[in-house]
Short mmCIF file of C-alpha atoms in Angstrom, two decimals:
data_model
loop_
_atom_site.label_atom_id
_atom_site.label_comp_id
_atom_site.label_asym_id
_atom_site.label_seq_id
_atom_site.Cartn_x
_atom_site.Cartn_y
_atom_site.Cartn_z
CA MET A 151 53.44 125.36 -24.59
CA SER A 152 55.96 127.20 -22.25
CA ILE A 153 57.32 126.08 -18.83
CA VAL A 154 55.15 128.82 -17.01
CA ASN A 155 51.74 127.88 -19.04
CA LEU A 156 53.08 124.14 -16.97
CA LEU A 157 53.29 125.03 -13.66
CA GLY A 158 49.94 127.29 -14.06
CA ALA A 159 48.01 124.59 -15.05
CA MET A 160 49.94 122.11 -12.37
CA PRO A 161 47.20 123.49 -9.57
CA GLY A 162 44.48 122.86 -11.57
CA ALA A 163 45.83 119.09 -12.13
CA CYS A 164 46.25 118.65 -8.47
CA ALA A 165 43.08 119.39 -8.06
CA GLN A 166 41.79 116.91 -10.10
CA GLY A 167 44.02 114.60 -8.85
CA LEU A 168 42.14 114.94 -5.20
CA ILE A 169 39.22 114.81 -6.32
CA TRP A 170 40.24 111.45 -8.07
CA GLY A 171 42.67 110.65 -4.72
CA ILE A 172 39.01 109.76 -3.04
CA MET A 173 37.57 107.51 -5.77
CA ALA A 174 40.91 105.93 -5.49
CA ILE A 175 40.50 105.53 -1.59
CA GLY A 176 36.94 103.51 -2.90
CA VAL A 177 38.99 101.26 -5.16
CA PHE A 178 41.46 100.48 -2.74
CA ILE A 179 38.81 98.59 -0.47
CA THR A 180 37.85 96.25 -2.69
CA PHE A 181 41.04 95.54 -4.33
CA LYS A 182 43.68 95.54 -1.91
CA VAL A 183 41.33 95.04 1.53
CA LEU A 184 37.97 93.17 0.17
CA ASP A 185 40.77 91.60 -2.66
CA LEU A 186 37.78 91.59 -5.26
CA ALA A 187 38.36 93.09 -8.78
CA ASP A 188 34.94 95.24 -8.66
CA LEU A 189 34.27 97.62 -12.15
CA THR A 190 31.25 98.81 -10.54
CA VAL A 191 32.50 101.91 -9.63
CA ASP A 192 33.11 102.34 -14.09
CA GLY A 193 28.89 103.18 -13.62
CA THR A 194 28.86 104.82 -9.87
CA MET A 195 30.75 107.50 -10.94
CA ALA A 196 28.66 108.79 -13.40
CA THR A 197 25.76 108.25 -10.77
CA GLY A 198 26.89 110.01 -8.09
CA GLY A 199 27.21 113.44 -9.71
CA ALA A 200 24.24 112.44 -11.93
CA VAL A 201 22.25 112.72 -8.38
CA CYS A 202 23.96 115.55 -7.25
CA VAL A 203 23.72 117.31 -9.69
CA LEU A 204 19.96 116.48 -10.09
CA MET A 205 19.20 117.56 -6.14
CA MET A 206 21.21 120.79 -6.66
CA ILE A 207 18.83 121.64 -9.86
CA ASN A 208 15.55 120.79 -7.78
CA GLY A 209 16.27 123.30 -4.91
CA ALA A 210 18.35 120.83 -2.41
CA PRO A 211 21.15 122.17 -0.62
CA VAL A 212 24.48 120.79 -0.92
CA TRP A 213 25.22 118.23 2.06
CA ALA A 214 22.07 116.79 0.71
CA ALA A 215 22.96 116.59 -2.32
CA LEU A 216 26.46 114.52 -1.82
CA LEU A 217 25.00 112.66 1.13
CA ALA A 218 22.10 111.24 -1.33
CA ALA A 219 25.03 110.70 -3.90
CA PHE A 220 26.83 108.80 -1.21
CA VAL A 221 23.58 106.70 -0.39
CA ALA A 222 22.98 106.03 -4.23
CA GLY A 223 26.57 104.55 -4.84
CA MET A 224 25.83 101.90 -1.70
CA LEU A 225 23.05 101.03 -3.43
CA ALA A 226 24.52 100.23 -6.57
CA GLY A 227 27.80 98.42 -4.23
CA PHE A 228 24.69 96.61 -2.67
CA VAL A 229 22.89 95.31 -6.06
CA THR A 230 26.65 94.34 -7.35
CA GLY A 231 27.15 92.55 -4.05
CA ILE A 232 23.90 90.32 -3.89
CA PHE A 233 24.80 88.59 -7.45
CA HIS A 234 28.24 88.24 -6.39
CA THR A 235 27.16 86.38 -2.88
CA VAL A 236 23.31 85.69 -3.19
CA MET A 237 23.30 84.17 -7.32
CA GLY A 238 26.99 83.17 -6.64
CA ILE A 239 27.83 85.99 -10.25
CA PRO A 240 31.56 86.32 -9.59
CA ALA A 241 32.79 89.68 -8.61
CA ILE A 242 34.17 90.80 -11.69
CA LEU A 243 30.32 89.86 -14.12
CA ALA A 244 28.85 91.23 -11.21
CA GLY A 245 30.41 94.78 -11.37
CA ILE A 246 29.99 94.60 -15.12
CA LEU A 247 26.05 93.82 -14.96
CA THR A 248 25.58 96.42 -12.41
CA GLN A 249 27.45 98.84 -14.48
CA LEU A 250 25.78 97.84 -17.56
CA GLY A 251 22.54 98.98 -15.95
CA LEU A 252 23.45 101.72 -14.12
CA TYR A 253 24.29 103.69 -17.91
CA SER A 254 20.81 103.68 -18.18
CA VAL A 255 19.81 104.53 -14.71
CA ASN A 256 21.84 107.75 -14.97
CA LEU A 257 20.41 108.37 -18.20
CA ARG A 258 17.08 108.36 -16.89
CA ILE A 259 18.61 110.33 -13.42
CA LEU A 260 20.19 113.77 -16.15
CA GLY A 261 17.37 113.09 -18.83
CA GLY A 262 20.35 112.88 -21.52
CA ALA A 263 23.72 112.71 -21.86
CA ASN A 264 24.18 115.45 -19.31
CA LEU A 265 23.47 118.42 -17.42
CA ALA A 266 24.73 121.57 -16.49
CA ILE A 267 25.03 123.16 -13.04
CA SER A 268 26.28 126.38 -12.67
CA VAL A 269 28.50 128.33 -9.92
CA ASP A 270 26.60 131.31 -10.24
CA LYS A 271 23.48 130.09 -9.83
CA TYR A 272 23.73 127.25 -6.71
CA PRO A 273 26.21 126.84 -3.90
CA LEU A 274 28.61 124.89 -4.78
CA LEU A 275 31.10 123.35 -2.83
CA ILE A 276 34.11 123.07 -5.17
CA SER A 277 34.30 124.48 -8.61
CA LEU A 278 37.04 124.86 -11.59
CA ARG A 279 36.85 128.59 -11.11
CA PHE A 280 37.99 128.75 -7.07
CA ILE A 281 40.97 125.95 -7.29
CA ASN A 282 42.66 127.55 -4.25
CA LYS A 283 39.71 126.90 -2.55
CA THR A 284 39.02 123.16 -4.31
CA LEU A 285 42.35 122.25 -3.11
CA LEU A 286 41.74 122.86 0.60
CA ILE A 287 38.03 121.13 0.60
CA THR A 288 39.21 118.14 -1.43
CA ALA A 289 42.33 117.54 1.34
CA ALA A 290 40.09 118.57 4.09
CA VAL A 291 37.61 116.04 2.94
CA ILE A 292 40.92 113.00 2.21
CA LEU A 293 41.93 113.77 5.46
CA VAL A 294 38.59 113.74 7.04
CA LEU A 295 37.89 110.23 5.02
CA ILE A 296 41.06 108.74 6.33
CA ILE A 297 40.58 109.20 9.87
CA LEU A 298 36.61 107.86 9.71
CA LEU A 299 38.31 104.84 7.77
CA TYR A 300 40.70 104.26 10.12
CA TRP A 301 38.50 104.10 12.73
CA PHE A 302 35.99 102.11 11.00
CA PHE A 303 38.35 99.43 10.01
CA GLY A 304 39.94 99.11 13.43
CA THR A 305 36.43 97.98 14.88
CA GLU A 306 35.00 94.56 14.94
CA LEU A 307 32.83 95.36 11.95
CA GLY A 308 35.80 96.30 9.96
CA SER A 309 38.55 93.89 11.46
CA GLY A 310 36.00 91.33 9.71
CA ILE A 311 35.94 93.32 6.51
CA ARG A 312 39.55 93.25 5.97
CA ALA A 313 39.57 89.58 7.69
CA THR A 314 37.32 88.58 4.83
CA GLY A 315 39.69 90.02 2.57
CA SER A 316 42.77 88.74 3.51
CA ASN A 317 41.54 85.18 3.93
CA GLU A 318 37.88 83.96 2.87
CA LYS A 319 37.77 80.31 4.78
CA MET A 320 39.66 81.33 7.71
CA ALA A 321 37.79 84.32 7.99
CA SER A 322 34.59 81.54 8.03
CA ALA A 323 35.65 79.25 9.79
CA GLN A 324 36.20 82.13 12.81
CA GLY A 325 32.51 82.32 12.68
CA ILE A 326 32.67 85.87 10.48
CA ASN A 327 30.08 85.91 7.64
CA VAL A 328 31.93 86.59 4.71
CA ASN A 329 29.05 87.41 2.71
CA PHE A 330 27.95 90.24 4.07
CA ASN A 331 31.38 91.77 4.64
CA LYS A 332 31.70 91.00 1.01
CA VAL A 333 28.48 93.39 0.76
CA LEU A 334 28.60 95.73 2.75
CA GLY A 335 32.72 96.57 1.48
CA LEU A 336 31.25 97.03 -1.48
CA MET A 337 28.79 98.94 -0.59
CA ILE A 338 31.41 101.55 1.52
CA SER A 339 34.04 101.46 -1.56
CA ASN A 340 30.46 102.46 -4.58
CA GLY A 341 29.20 105.38 -1.38
CA ILE A 342 33.06 106.82 -1.58
CA VAL A 343 33.22 106.33 -5.91
CA ALA A 344 29.82 108.20 -5.72
CA PHE A 345 30.47 111.01 -3.56
CA ALA A 346 33.97 111.96 -5.44
CA SER A 347 32.25 111.83 -8.43
CA ALA A 348 29.32 114.67 -7.35
CA LEU A 349 32.77 116.56 -6.06
CA TYR A 350 33.60 116.05 -9.76
CA ALA A 351 30.60 116.78 -11.20
CA GLN A 352 30.76 120.22 -9.50
CA TYR A 353 33.85 121.18 -10.16
CA GLN A 354 33.46 120.25 -14.00
CA GLY A 355 30.01 121.89 -13.58
CA PHE A 356 28.02 119.50 -15.04
CA ALA A 357 27.25 115.76 -14.32
CA ASP A 358 27.98 113.07 -17.39
CA VAL A 359 26.50 110.08 -17.98
CA ASN A 360 30.58 109.42 -19.95
CA ALA A 361 32.11 110.58 -16.59
CA GLY A 362 32.93 107.25 -15.23
CA ARG A 363 33.87 105.35 -18.64
CA GLY A 364 37.68 104.45 -17.96
CA ALA A 365 37.22 105.34 -14.18
CA ILE A 366 38.26 101.73 -12.51
CA VAL A 367 41.85 102.48 -14.20
CA ILE A 368 42.37 105.46 -13.18
CA GLY A 369 41.28 104.11 -9.86
CA LEU A 370 44.08 101.31 -9.89
CA ALA A 371 46.87 104.15 -11.57
CA ALA A 372 46.45 105.95 -8.06
CA VAL A 373 46.62 102.44 -6.18
CA ILE A 374 49.50 100.81 -7.75
CA ILE A 375 50.82 104.09 -8.19
CA GLY A 376 50.72 105.24 -4.77
CA GLU A 377 51.95 101.43 -3.69
CA VAL A 378 54.65 101.72 -5.88
CA ILE A 379 56.41 104.19 -4.54
CA PHE A 380 55.09 104.71 -0.98
CA GLY A 381 54.69 101.00 -0.74
CA LYS A 382 58.31 100.88 1.96
CA LEU A 383 57.18 104.35 3.77
CA PHE A 384 54.56 104.45 4.79
CA ARG A 385 53.57 101.05 5.61
CA THR A 386 50.31 101.72 8.62
CA PHE A 387 46.43 101.24 7.41
CA TYR A 388 45.80 105.30 6.99
CA LEU A 389 49.40 106.30 5.15
CA ARG A 390 48.75 103.73 3.22
CA LEU A 391 45.20 105.63 2.29
CA ALA A 392 47.20 108.69 1.71
CA GLY A 393 49.41 107.00 -0.26
CA VAL A 394 47.03 106.08 -2.82
CA ALA A 395 45.30 110.02 -2.74
CA LEU A 396 48.86 111.08 -3.52
CA GLY A 397 48.94 108.15 -5.95
CA ALA A 398 46.23 109.76 -8.35
CA VAL A 399 47.93 113.62 -7.70
CA ILE A 400 51.43 112.27 -9.11
CA TYR A 401 48.88 110.15 -11.30
CA TYR A 402 47.63 113.43 -13.18
CA MET A 403 50.69 115.87 -12.71
CA VAL A 404 52.28 113.03 -15.08
CA LEU A 405 49.60 113.50 -17.29
CA GLN A 406 49.39 117.38 -17.13
CA VAL A 407 53.23 117.31 -18.14
CA VAL A 408 52.57 114.71 -21.01
CA LEU A 409 50.15 116.79 -22.40
CA TRP A 410 52.38 119.39 -22.24
CA LEU A 411 55.00 117.90 -24.51
CA GLY A 412 52.51 117.70 -27.19
CA LEU A 413 50.57 114.11 -26.54
CA ASN A 414 47.20 114.36 -28.70
CA ALA A 415 44.38 114.21 -25.81
CA ASN A 416 42.59 111.53 -27.49
CA ASP A 417 45.27 109.46 -26.56
CA LEU A 418 45.34 109.75 -22.69
CA LYS A 419 43.20 106.71 -22.66
CA LEU A 420 45.69 104.76 -23.81
CA LEU A 421 48.58 106.16 -21.75
CA SER A 422 46.40 105.50 -18.48
CA ALA A 423 46.56 101.97 -19.83
CA LEU A 424 50.13 101.93 -20.39
CA VAL A 425 50.71 104.10 -17.00
CA VAL A 426 48.39 100.91 -15.37
CA ALA A 427 50.52 98.26 -16.85
CA ILE A 428 53.89 99.56 -15.97
CA PHE A 429 53.55 99.91 -12.29
CA LEU A 430 51.75 96.39 -12.25
CA ALA A 431 54.61 95.06 -13.92
CA ALA A 432 57.49 96.91 -11.59
CA PRO A 433 57.10 94.86 -8.64
CA HIS A 434 56.97 91.79 -10.52
CA LEU A 435 60.01 92.32 -12.61
CA LEU A 436 61.65 94.01 -10.11
CA ALA A 437 61.01 90.32 -7.66
CA LYS A 438 62.55 88.46 -10.54
CA MET A 439 65.09 90.21 -10.87
CA GLN A 440 65.97 90.06 -6.85
CA LEU A 441 65.72 86.49 -7.09
CA LYS A 442 67.49 86.26 -10.46
CA ARG A 443 70.40 88.14 -8.57
CA ALA A 444 70.10 86.24 -5.43
CA TYR A 445 70.24 83.06 -7.45
CA THR A 446 73.07 84.32 -9.45
CA GLU A 447 75.19 85.01 -5.96
CA GLY A 448 74.33 81.65 -4.60
CA ASP A 449 76.45 80.04 -7.12
CA THR A 450 79.10 81.85 -6.97
CA GLU A 451 79.47 81.45 -3.31
CA ALA A 452 78.79 78.06 -3.92
CA SER A 453 81.78 77.45 -6.81
CA LEU A 454 83.70 80.17 -4.40
CA GLY A 455 83.35 77.58 -1.40
CA ASN A 456 83.84 74.21 -4.09
CA ASP A 457 87.26 75.28 -5.32
CA ALA A 458 88.26 75.86 -1.77
CA GLY A 459 86.85 72.65 -0.80
CA HIS A 460 89.09 71.09 -3.83
CA LYS A 461 91.87 72.72 -2.55
CA ASN A 462 91.88 71.54 0.53
CA MET A 463 91.56 68.28 -0.78
CA ASN A 464 94.78 68.47 -2.48
CA ALA A 465 96.25 70.04 -0.09
CA VAL A 466 95.11 66.93 2.03
CA VAL A 467 96.37 64.42 -0.74
CA ALA A 468 99.75 66.51 -1.36
CA GLU A 469 100.26 66.05 2.83
CA GLY A 470 99.42 62.55 2.69
CA GLY A 471 101.88 61.71 -0.61
CA ASN A 472 104.80 63.31 1.35
CA ASP A 473 104.37 61.51 4.49
#
């Protein structure tokens, strides 16, 4: 494959990255803001698309289908939140249970493994066939989403969610209902993921029951890549959200390059896991190297100080002997 083919494939990779960037923002809310490991997204990444496609096929306008997908995702997050806060199930296991149940729910919604929808018959918001339009719309959606989340997390309710994720015990001591905030955070996160799923189903032209398999890995990859590459530059909350979306774009551009170099498409999941592992390990390894360097420099300075001290002592002794 020539470099021309690679460049021709990049707009599609960017469009796909922007869609998954919306999903990654949802993952960011639970992973970074709420400090919870939520695996529900592997289910809601299929649920949103299933709901959206089914509604549009049955005559619903695209805005209503997207709204229904968002609500369906919030309901899934609500179930995970109840499992975790009311029933005392650990968050990661609660997400797995909801994800497992959603597989059957998604099959029921779709009526089978997948359900196709054509841009020729239905007024889809985005489509693989119209990449430029898709790029503009998804970029606009991300911008609006960042503005809304920046506003929301600046309110008293949003600040309570951030406080819960930052220090749950301290937040509880301040009278904040941490369980309510966890449930709400999970609902918002999964609602955003399902919304991204609805856009992704339109982009592909079909909804699939396995669309969300491994979605958490891609979401985490986008979050970690954004944090590692843009962490020192993007310190404010809205810029961190933008960094997450850019992380997803970078992730898909890297995948496109790797495929261009000849990687078997069946190995993409393995590559995704390796990318996440590398970017997760990078900050830890860099911190260890800096710490080791600091210790080495400290030992060197201490050694030089001791040598100087010995020389001064020898000089004093010598002077005393001369006296």
